[in-house]
PDB file of C-alpha atoms in Angstrom:
ATOM      1  CA  UNK A   1       0.000   0.000   0.000  1.00 55.00           C
ATOM      2  CA  UNK A   2       1.401   3.424  -0.991  1.00 58.00           C
ATOM      3  CA  UNK A   3       2.134   5.894   1.768  1.00 60.00           C
ATOM      4  CA  UNK A   4       0.164   9.128   1.779  1.00 67.00           C
ATOM      5  CA  UNK A   5       3.385  10.871   2.678  1.00 71.00           C
ATOM      6  CA  UNK A   6       6.245  11.477   0.258  1.00 73.00           C
ATOM      7  CA  UNK A   7       9.616  13.047   0.746  1.00 87.00           C
ATOM      8  CA  UNK A   8      10.038  16.669  -0.313  1.00 88.00           C
ATOM      9  CA  UNK A   9      13.132  17.349  -2.382  1.00 84.00           C
ATOM     10  CA  UNK A  10      14.576  20.776  -1.631  1.00 85.00           C
ATOM     11  CA  UNK A  11      15.962  22.471  -4.744  1.00 85.00           C
ATOM     12  CA  UNK A  12      18.321  25.455  -4.784  1.00 86.00           C
ATOM     13  CA  UNK A  13      16.337  28.221  -6.541  1.00 85.00           C
ATOM     14  CA  UNK A  14      19.332  30.434  -7.338  1.00 82.00           C
ATOM     15  CA  UNK A  15      19.846  29.121 -10.875  1.00 81.00           C
ATOM     16  CA  UNK A  16      16.222  29.898 -11.741  1.00 80.00           C
ATOM     17  CA  UNK A  17      16.051  33.414 -10.329  1.00 78.00           C
ATOM     18  CA  UNK A  18      17.132  36.180 -12.659  1.00 76.00           C
ATOM     19  CA  UNK A  19      17.349  39.898 -11.882  1.00 72.00           C
ATOM     20  CA  UNK A  20      14.653  42.188 -13.211  1.00 67.00           C
ATOM     21  CA  UNK A  21      15.829  43.513 -16.615  1.00 66.00           C
ATOM     22  CA  UNK A  22      17.525  46.879 -16.069  1.00 64.00           C
ATOM     23  CA  UNK A  23      15.271  48.580 -18.613  1.00 73.00           C
ATOM     24  CA  UNK A  24      12.028  47.283 -17.088  1.00 84.00           C
ATOM     25  CA  UNK A  25      10.145  49.846 -15.012  1.00 94.00           C
ATOM     26  CA  UNK A  26       7.248  49.086 -12.673  1.00 96.00           C
ATOM     27  CA  UNK A  27       4.360  51.500 -12.193  1.00 98.00           C
ATOM     28  CA  UNK A  28       1.848  50.963  -9.413  1.00 98.00           C
ATOM     29  CA  UNK A  29      -1.548  52.529 -10.081  1.00 98.00           C
ATOM     30  CA  UNK A  30      -4.277  53.187  -7.507  1.00 97.00           C
ATOM     31  CA  UNK A  31      -7.582  53.780  -9.264  1.00 96.00           C
ATOM     32  CA  UNK A  32     -11.293  53.980  -8.393  1.00 96.00           C
ATOM     33  CA  UNK A  33     -13.058  50.642  -8.018  1.00 96.00           C
ATOM     34  CA  UNK A  34     -15.520  51.627 -10.755  1.00 97.00           C
ATOM     35  CA  UNK A  35     -12.926  52.551 -13.387  1.00 97.00           C
ATOM     36  CA  UNK A  36     -12.921  50.392 -16.537  1.00 97.00           C
ATOM     37  CA  UNK A  37     -10.835  52.663 -18.774  1.00 98.00           C
ATOM     38  CA  UNK A  38      -7.441  53.420 -17.222  1.00 97.00           C
ATOM     39  CA  UNK A  39      -6.101  49.900 -17.709  1.00 97.00           C
ATOM     40  CA  UNK A  40      -7.172  49.837 -21.365  1.00 97.00           C
ATOM     41  CA  UNK A  41      -5.644  53.191 -22.265  1.00 98.00           C
ATOM     42  CA  UNK A  42      -2.466  52.725 -20.212  1.00 98.00           C
ATOM     43  CA  UNK A  43      -1.818  49.308 -21.765  1.00 96.00           C
ATOM     44  CA  UNK A  44      -2.483  50.688 -25.236  1.00 96.00           C
ATOM     45  CA  UNK A  45      -0.310  53.807 -25.060  1.00 96.00           C
ATOM     46  CA  UNK A  46       2.579  52.898 -22.742  1.00 96.00           C
ATOM     47  CA  UNK A  47       5.501  50.708 -23.901  1.00 94.00           C
ATOM     48  CA  UNK A  48       6.131  47.086 -22.926  1.00 91.00           C
ATOM     49  CA  UNK A  49       9.177  48.128 -20.907  1.00 93.00           C
ATOM     50  CA  UNK A  50       6.826  49.786 -18.406  1.00 96.00           C
ATOM     51  CA  UNK A  51       4.954  47.106 -16.464  1.00 95.00           C
ATOM     52  CA  UNK A  52       1.639  48.195 -14.975  1.00 97.00           C
ATOM     53  CA  UNK A  53       0.178  47.003 -11.672  1.00 97.00           C
ATOM     54  CA  UNK A  54      -3.215  48.105 -10.357  1.00 97.00           C
ATOM     55  CA  UNK A  55      -5.055  48.294  -7.061  1.00 96.00           C
ATOM     56  CA  UNK A  56      -8.506  49.772  -6.477  1.00 96.00           C
ATOM     57  CA  UNK A  57      -9.994  52.316  -4.082  1.00 95.00           C
ATOM     58  CA  UNK A  58     -13.721  51.942  -3.275  1.00 95.00           C
ATOM     59  CA  UNK A  59     -15.845  54.656  -4.914  1.00 96.00           C
ATOM     60  CA  UNK A  60     -19.574  54.828  -4.182  1.00 94.00           C
ATOM     61  CA  UNK A  61     -20.445  57.955  -6.154  1.00 95.00           C
ATOM     62  CA  UNK A  62     -18.829  60.912  -7.882  1.00 96.00           C
ATOM     63  CA  UNK A  63     -19.878  63.380  -5.211  1.00 94.00           C
ATOM     64  CA  UNK A  64     -17.836  65.303  -2.663  1.00 93.00           C
ATOM     65  CA  UNK A  65     -18.804  62.759  -0.010  1.00 94.00           C
ATOM     66  CA  UNK A  66     -18.016  59.773  -2.237  1.00 94.00           C
ATOM     67  CA  UNK A  67     -14.651  61.161  -3.335  1.00 94.00           C
ATOM     68  CA  UNK A  68     -13.660  62.060   0.220  1.00 92.00           C
ATOM     69  CA  UNK A  69     -14.522  58.536   1.339  1.00 93.00           C
ATOM     70  CA  UNK A  70     -12.401  57.133  -1.484  1.00 94.00           C
ATOM     71  CA  UNK A  71      -9.418  59.300  -0.538  1.00 92.00           C
ATOM     72  CA  UNK A  72      -9.526  57.840   2.981  1.00 92.00           C
ATOM     73  CA  UNK A  73      -8.639  54.435   1.506  1.00 93.00           C
ATOM     74  CA  UNK A  74      -5.831  55.765  -0.706  1.00 93.00           C
ATOM     75  CA  UNK A  75      -3.030  55.146   1.788  1.00 94.00           C
ATOM     76  CA  UNK A  76      -4.112  51.560   2.486  1.00 94.00           C
ATOM     77  CA  UNK A  77      -4.184  50.930  -1.268  1.00 95.00           C
ATOM     78  CA  UNK A  78      -0.760  52.536  -1.615  1.00 95.00           C
ATOM     79  CA  UNK A  79       0.617  50.196   1.060  1.00 96.00           C
ATOM     80  CA  UNK A  80      -0.683  47.229  -0.927  1.00 95.00           C
ATOM     81  CA  UNK A  81       0.837  48.418  -4.199  1.00 96.00           C
ATOM     82  CA  UNK A  82       4.151  49.132  -2.425  1.00 96.00           C
ATOM     83  CA  UNK A  83       4.561  45.400  -1.775  1.00 96.00           C
ATOM     84  CA  UNK A  84       5.410  44.764  -5.443  1.00 94.00           C
ATOM     85  CA  UNK A  85       8.290  47.307  -5.308  1.00 94.00           C
ATOM     86  CA  UNK A  86       7.199  49.869  -7.913  1.00 96.00           C
ATOM     87  CA  UNK A  87       9.523  52.518  -9.328  1.00 96.00           C
ATOM     88  CA  UNK A  88       6.658  55.012  -9.496  1.00 98.00           C
ATOM     89  CA  UNK A  89       3.104  55.247  -8.148  1.00 98.00           C
ATOM     90  CA  UNK A  90       0.176  56.971  -9.868  1.00 98.00           C
ATOM     91  CA  UNK A  91      -2.833  58.209  -7.895  1.00 97.00           C
ATOM     92  CA  UNK A  92      -5.214  57.809 -10.803  1.00 95.00           C
ATOM     93  CA  UNK A  93      -8.436  59.681 -10.202  1.00 95.00           C
ATOM     94  CA  UNK A  94      -8.848  63.183 -11.593  1.00 94.00           C
ATOM     95  CA  UNK A  95     -11.716  64.386  -9.409  1.00 93.00           C
ATOM     96  CA  UNK A  96     -10.284  62.612  -6.366  1.00 92.00           C
ATOM     97  CA  UNK A  97      -7.080  64.630  -6.664  1.00 94.00           C
ATOM     98  CA  UNK A  98      -8.496  68.092  -7.434  1.00 94.00           C
ATOM     99  CA  UNK A  99     -11.605  67.966  -5.216  1.00 92.00           C
ATOM    100  CA  UNK A 100      -9.984  69.643  -2.180  1.00 92.00           C
ATOM    101  CA  UNK A 101      -7.597  71.903  -4.029  1.00 93.00           C
ATOM    102  CA  UNK A 102      -3.915  72.109  -4.755  1.00 94.00           C
ATOM    103  CA  UNK A 103      -2.647  71.952  -1.145  1.00 95.00           C
ATOM    104  CA  UNK A 104      -4.619  68.757  -0.446  1.00 94.00           C
ATOM    105  CA  UNK A 105      -3.326  67.149  -3.643  1.00 94.00           C
ATOM    106  CA  UNK A 106       0.285  67.944  -2.717  1.00 95.00           C
ATOM    107  CA  UNK A 107      -0.221  66.659   0.825  1.00 95.00           C
ATOM    108  CA  UNK A 108      -1.773  63.415  -0.440  1.00 94.00           C
ATOM    109  CA  UNK A 109       1.165  62.865  -2.797  1.00 96.00           C
ATOM    110  CA  UNK A 110       3.584  63.369   0.104  1.00 96.00           C
ATOM    111  CA  UNK A 111       1.691  60.840   2.233  1.00 96.00           C
ATOM    112  CA  UNK A 112       1.681  58.237  -0.543  1.00 96.00           C
ATOM    113  CA  UNK A 113       5.388  58.819  -1.186  1.00 97.00           C
ATOM    114  CA  UNK A 114       6.055  58.230   2.509  1.00 97.00           C
ATOM    115  CA  UNK A 115       4.084  54.966   2.453  1.00 96.00           C
ATOM    116  CA  UNK A 116       5.541  53.629  -0.817  1.00 97.00           C
ATOM    117  CA  UNK A 117       9.054  55.085  -0.722  1.00 97.00           C
ATOM    118  CA  UNK A 118       8.866  56.113  -4.393  1.00 97.00           C
ATOM    119  CA  UNK A 119       7.794  59.235  -6.338  1.00 98.00           C
ATOM    120  CA  UNK A 120       4.071  59.773  -6.907  1.00 98.00           C
ATOM    121  CA  UNK A 121       2.176  61.325  -9.819  1.00 98.00           C
ATOM    122  CA  UNK A 122      -1.358  62.500  -9.135  1.00 97.00           C
ATOM    123  CA  UNK A 123      -3.752  62.804 -12.026  1.00 96.00           C
ATOM    124  CA  UNK A 124      -4.621  66.430 -11.249  1.00 96.00           C
ATOM    125  CA  UNK A 125      -0.962  67.494 -11.124  1.00 97.00           C
ATOM    126  CA  UNK A 126      -0.309  65.683 -14.425  1.00 98.00           C
ATOM    127  CA  UNK A 127      -3.188  67.631 -15.991  1.00 98.00           C
ATOM    128  CA  UNK A 128      -1.688  70.964 -14.883  1.00 97.00           C
ATOM    129  CA  UNK A 129       1.723  69.898 -16.167  1.00 97.00           C
ATOM    130  CA  UNK A 130       0.360  69.167 -19.641  1.00 97.00           C
ATOM    131  CA  UNK A 131      -1.794  72.313 -19.628  1.00 96.00           C
ATOM    132  CA  UNK A 132       1.394  74.310 -19.103  1.00 95.00           C
ATOM    133  CA  UNK A 133       3.226  72.413 -21.862  1.00 95.00           C
ATOM    134  CA  UNK A 134       0.423  73.285 -24.310  1.00 95.00           C
ATOM    135  CA  UNK A 135       0.528  76.978 -23.289  1.00 93.00           C
ATOM    136  CA  UNK A 136      -3.252  77.062 -22.890  1.00 94.00           C
ATOM    137  CA  UNK A 137      -4.405  80.240 -21.145  1.00 93.00           C
ATOM    138  CA  UNK A 138      -8.184  79.947 -21.668  1.00 96.00           C
ATOM    139  CA  UNK A 139      -9.267  76.334 -21.467  1.00 97.00           C
ATOM    140  CA  UNK A 140     -12.717  74.810 -21.913  1.00 98.00           C
ATOM    141  CA  UNK A 141     -13.350  71.765 -19.727  1.00 98.00           C
ATOM    142  CA  UNK A 142     -15.699  68.843 -20.409  1.00 98.00           C
ATOM    143  CA  UNK A 143     -16.553  66.266 -17.749  1.00 97.00           C
ATOM    144  CA  UNK A 144     -19.174  63.676 -16.832  1.00 97.00           C
ATOM    145  CA  UNK A 145     -19.271  64.954 -13.225  1.00 96.00           C
ATOM    146  CA  UNK A 146     -22.192  66.780 -11.597  1.00 96.00           C
ATOM    147  CA  UNK A 147     -21.963  70.609 -11.626  1.00 97.00           C
ATOM    148  CA  UNK A 148     -20.678  70.829  -8.026  1.00 96.00           C
ATOM    149  CA  UNK A 149     -17.615  68.736  -8.939  1.00 96.00           C
ATOM    150  CA  UNK A 150     -17.083  70.682 -12.177  1.00 97.00           C
ATOM    151  CA  UNK A 151     -16.962  73.854 -10.072  1.00 97.00           C
ATOM    152  CA  UNK A 152     -14.140  72.294  -8.028  1.00 96.00           C
ATOM    153  CA  UNK A 153     -12.332  71.445 -11.278  1.00 97.00           C
ATOM    154  CA  UNK A 154     -12.649  75.075 -12.381  1.00 97.00           C
ATOM    155  CA  UNK A 155     -11.320  76.339  -9.046  1.00 96.00           C
ATOM    156  CA  UNK A 156      -8.374  73.927  -9.141  1.00 97.00           C
ATOM    157  CA  UNK A 157      -7.270  74.924 -12.646  1.00 97.00           C
ATOM    158  CA  UNK A 158      -7.731  78.625 -11.923  1.00 97.00           C
ATOM    159  CA  UNK A 159      -5.526  78.301  -8.822  1.00 96.00           C
ATOM    160  CA  UNK A 160      -2.631  77.829 -11.273  1.00 96.00           C
ATOM    161  CA  UNK A 161      -3.512  81.108 -13.076  1.00 96.00           C
ATOM    162  CA  UNK A 162      -5.034  79.294 -16.045  1.00 96.00           C
ATOM    163  CA  UNK A 163      -8.326  80.761 -17.239  1.00 96.00           C
ATOM    164  CA  UNK A 164     -11.554  78.811 -17.761  1.00 96.00           C
ATOM    165  CA  UNK A 165     -13.907  79.978 -20.497  1.00 94.00           C
ATOM    166  CA  UNK A 166     -16.299  77.049 -20.641  1.00 96.00           C
ATOM    167  CA  UNK A 167     -17.091  74.374 -18.053  1.00 97.00           C
ATOM    168  CA  UNK A 168     -19.423  71.641 -19.319  1.00 97.00           C
ATOM    169  CA  UNK A 169     -21.024  69.005 -17.070  1.00 97.00           C
ATOM    170  CA  UNK A 170     -22.996  65.861 -17.968  1.00 97.00           C
ATOM    171  CA  UNK A 171     -24.280  65.675 -14.389  1.00 96.00           C
ATOM    172  CA  UNK A 172     -23.362  62.004 -13.870  1.00 96.00           C
ATOM    173  CA  UNK A 173     -22.712  60.776 -10.322  1.00 96.00           C
ATOM    174  CA  UNK A 174     -22.577  57.047 -11.160  1.00 96.00           C
ATOM    175  CA  UNK A 175     -19.052  56.335 -12.421  1.00 96.00           C
ATOM    176  CA  UNK A 176     -20.263  53.109 -14.049  1.00 96.00           C
ATOM    177  CA  UNK A 177     -22.354  55.247 -16.393  1.00 96.00           C
ATOM    178  CA  UNK A 178     -19.303  57.386 -17.229  1.00 97.00           C
ATOM    179  CA  UNK A 179     -17.293  54.259 -18.024  1.00 96.00           C
ATOM    180  CA  UNK A 180     -19.968  53.095 -20.471  1.00 97.00           C
ATOM    181  CA  UNK A 181     -19.900  56.274 -22.573  1.00 97.00           C
ATOM    182  CA  UNK A 182     -18.462  55.584 -26.029  1.00 97.00           C
ATOM    183  CA  UNK A 183     -15.538  57.640 -27.262  1.00 97.00           C
ATOM    184  CA  UNK A 184     -17.670  58.757 -30.218  1.00 98.00           C
ATOM    185  CA  UNK A 185     -20.366  60.155 -27.926  1.00 97.00           C
ATOM    186  CA  UNK A 186     -17.825  61.883 -25.697  1.00 98.00           C
ATOM    187  CA  UNK A 187     -16.333  63.508 -28.809  1.00 98.00           C
ATOM    188  CA  UNK A 188     -19.830  64.548 -29.908  1.00 98.00           C
ATOM    189  CA  UNK A 189     -20.413  66.151 -26.493  1.00 97.00           C
ATOM    190  CA  UNK A 190     -17.239  68.219 -26.949  1.00 98.00           C
ATOM    191  CA  UNK A 191     -18.114  69.250 -30.520  1.00 97.00           C
ATOM    192  CA  UNK A 192     -21.730  70.090 -29.631  1.00 97.00           C
ATOM    193  CA  UNK A 193     -20.561  72.525 -26.953  1.00 96.00           C
ATOM    194  CA  UNK A 194     -17.388  73.873 -28.508  1.00 94.00           C
ATOM    195  CA  UNK A 195     -16.658  77.449 -27.496  1.00 90.00           C
ATOM    196  CA  UNK A 196     -14.690  79.666 -29.871  1.00 89.00           C
ATOM    197  CA  UNK A 197     -13.320  81.680 -26.923  1.00 92.00           C
ATOM    198  CA  UNK A 198     -11.101  78.858 -25.656  1.00 95.00           C
ATOM    199  CA  UNK A 199      -7.566  78.255 -26.878  1.00 94.00           C
ATOM    200  CA  UNK A 200      -7.646  74.618 -25.792  1.00 97.00           C
ATOM    201  CA  UNK A 201      -9.806  71.771 -24.497  1.00 98.00           C
ATOM    202  CA  UNK A 202      -9.405  69.470 -21.515  1.00 98.00           C
ATOM    203  CA  UNK A 203     -11.619  66.366 -21.148  1.00 98.00           C
ATOM    204  CA  UNK A 204     -11.641  65.365 -17.491  1.00 98.00           C
ATOM    205  CA  UNK A 205     -12.178  61.929 -15.893  1.00 97.00           C
ATOM    206  CA  UNK A 206      -9.990  58.840 -15.946  1.00 97.00           C
ATOM    207  CA  UNK A 207     -13.020  56.689 -16.783  1.00 97.00           C
ATOM    208  CA  UNK A 208     -13.689  58.383 -20.141  1.00 98.00           C
ATOM    209  CA  UNK A 209     -12.205  56.403 -23.034  1.00 97.00           C
ATOM    210  CA  UNK A 210     -11.393  59.202 -25.464  1.00 98.00           C
ATOM    211  CA  UNK A 211      -7.706  59.138 -26.482  1.00 98.00           C
ATOM    212  CA  UNK A 212      -8.583  57.522 -29.820  1.00 97.00           C
ATOM    213  CA  UNK A 213     -10.710  60.588 -30.708  1.00 98.00           C
ATOM    214  CA  UNK A 214      -8.308  63.361 -29.649  1.00 98.00           C
ATOM    215  CA  UNK A 215      -6.452  63.810 -32.949  1.00 98.00           C
ATOM    216  CA  UNK A 216      -9.773  64.059 -34.777  1.00 98.00           C
ATOM    217  CA  UNK A 217     -11.022  66.685 -32.308  1.00 98.00           C
ATOM    218  CA  UNK A 218      -7.846  68.699 -32.823  1.00 98.00           C
ATOM    219  CA  UNK A 219      -8.335  68.627 -36.607  1.00 97.00           C
ATOM    220  CA  UNK A 220     -12.023  69.561 -36.443  1.00 97.00           C
ATOM    221  CA  UNK A 221     -11.846  72.209 -33.705  1.00 97.00           C
ATOM    222  CA  UNK A 222      -8.418  73.643 -34.628  1.00 96.00           C
ATOM    223  CA  UNK A 223      -7.133  73.805 -31.077  1.00 97.00           C
ATOM    224  CA  UNK A 224      -5.147  71.544 -28.735  1.00 97.00           C
ATOM    225  CA  UNK A 225      -7.142  68.949 -26.830  1.00 98.00           C
ATOM    226  CA  UNK A 226      -6.202  66.303 -24.274  1.00 98.00           C
ATOM    227  CA  UNK A 227      -7.702  64.057 -21.601  1.00 98.00           C
ATOM    228  CA  UNK A 228      -6.894  63.046 -18.029  1.00 98.00           C
ATOM    229  CA  UNK A 229      -5.377  59.721 -19.044  1.00 98.00           C
ATOM    230  CA  UNK A 230      -3.253  61.250 -21.796  1.00 98.00           C
ATOM    231  CA  UNK A 231      -1.849  63.730 -19.259  1.00 98.00           C
ATOM    232  CA  UNK A 232      -0.801  60.931 -16.897  1.00 98.00           C
ATOM    233  CA  UNK A 233       0.654  58.882 -19.748  1.00 98.00           C
ATOM    234  CA  UNK A 234       2.780  61.925 -20.654  1.00 98.00           C
ATOM    235  CA  UNK A 235       3.953  62.284 -17.040  1.00 98.00           C
ATOM    236  CA  UNK A 236       4.886  58.593 -16.784  1.00 98.00           C
ATOM    237  CA  UNK A 237       6.844  58.726 -20.040  1.00 97.00           C
ATOM    238  CA  UNK A 238       8.651  61.901 -18.972  1.00 97.00           C
ATOM    239  CA  UNK A 239       9.529  60.421 -15.586  1.00 97.00           C
ATOM    240  CA  UNK A 240      11.282  57.497 -17.281  1.00 96.00           C
ATOM    241  CA  UNK A 241      12.889  59.768 -19.928  1.00 94.00           C
ATOM    242  CA  UNK A 242      10.863  58.460 -22.851  1.00 94.00           C
ATOM    243  CA  UNK A 243      10.125  60.898 -25.669  1.00 93.00           C
ATOM    244  CA  UNK A 244       6.470  61.504 -26.472  1.00 95.00           C
ATOM    245  CA  UNK A 245       5.284  60.017 -29.764  1.00 94.00           C
ATOM    246  CA  UNK A 246       4.011  62.668 -32.127  1.00 94.00           C
ATOM    247  CA  UNK A 247       1.416  60.242 -33.486  1.00 94.00           C
ATOM    248  CA  UNK A 248      -0.230  60.147 -30.046  1.00 95.00           C
ATOM    249  CA  UNK A 249       0.450  63.655 -28.753  1.00 97.00           C
ATOM    250  CA  UNK A 250      -0.129  65.725 -31.888  1.00 96.00           C
ATOM    251  CA  UNK A 251      -3.577  66.431 -30.427  1.00 97.00           C
ATOM    252  CA  UNK A 252      -1.992  68.847 -27.971  1.00 97.00           C
ATOM    253  CA  UNK A 253       1.704  69.407 -28.773  1.00 96.00           C
ATOM    254  CA  UNK A 254       3.305  70.698 -31.978  1.00 93.00           C
ATOM    255  CA  UNK A 255       5.822  68.519 -33.795  1.00 91.00           C
ATOM    256  CA  UNK A 256       8.799  70.679 -32.758  1.00 92.00           C
ATOM    257  CA  UNK A 257       7.942  70.638 -29.063  1.00 94.00           C
ATOM    258  CA  UNK A 258      11.020  69.538 -27.045  1.00 92.00           C
ATOM    259  CA  UNK A 259       9.136  66.580 -25.531  1.00 93.00           C
ATOM    260  CA  UNK A 260       8.179  65.204 -28.957  1.00 92.00           C
ATOM    261  CA  UNK A 261      10.304  62.812 -30.962  1.00 82.00           C
ATOM    262  CA  UNK A 262       8.715  62.037 -34.313  1.00 71.00           C
ATOM    263  CA  UNK A 263      10.644  58.849 -35.040  1.00 66.00           C
ATOM    264  CA  UNK A 264      10.108  57.326 -31.588  1.00 63.00           C
ATOM    265  CA  UNK A 265       8.223  54.066 -31.878  1.00 63.00           C
ATOM    266  CA  UNK A 266       7.108  52.012 -28.912  1.00 62.00           C
ATOM    267  CA  UNK A 267       3.965  50.063 -28.265  1.00 58.00           C
ATOM    268  CA  UNK A 268       2.685  47.165 -26.247  1.00 53.00           C
ATOM    269  CA  UNK A 269       2.654  43.765 -27.880  1.00 54.00           C
ATOM    270  CA  UNK A 270      -0.476  42.640 -26.030  1.00 48.00           C
TER     271      UNK A 270
END
């Protein structure tokens, strides 16, 4: 009769363990539990040499109360993502990072940096960074949020001395509804309410899948246009010293911009 017990053979693992390739970079991303878009757009527009790792923060509703509740879980989520030793962490919720203003956003980044031990990009700060690169001075904003959250977006952008000359709200508090909007309908929303006074367009919300429409909007509206996710993608690439592909960023940056390299070619294979 065979024994139920068998000897365990201990094997030295050293010959099977290889160091992480020197060119591989790990990005930890904390995102709202309802978001269905960030992963898709990050995987599509960031290179294979940047590995992406996600953890989720519970979001009940896109309201001040819901966003504040979500921010309370951000540090616990950051501790979880820190376990996989990222090189960079992204706090990936636009409204969650601008809702309490610039000082709160900076303080939250500092807290996450302390917990993770690595630099942190917040979505709101990435948006301001790209707004400055585009030299927009009078921006029109388009968002799925309710009006009260759009007012906070306006206040946040204006706190950096950037003017707002159009602030358009779809009034949606259920982020699942925002995530189900097609890129074509989001583009139609922007075109239907285009204002000639603006010198640029910002489409806010990480859960809006719109990058594939941005070049078309630039051609039709004759002004630079970008989205929350494109802004963070730009910040990640800059952090790791990647040039920005003109094919992707022509929607908001001219071909001779110092961050653009026309012959750069990187993509994900899956």
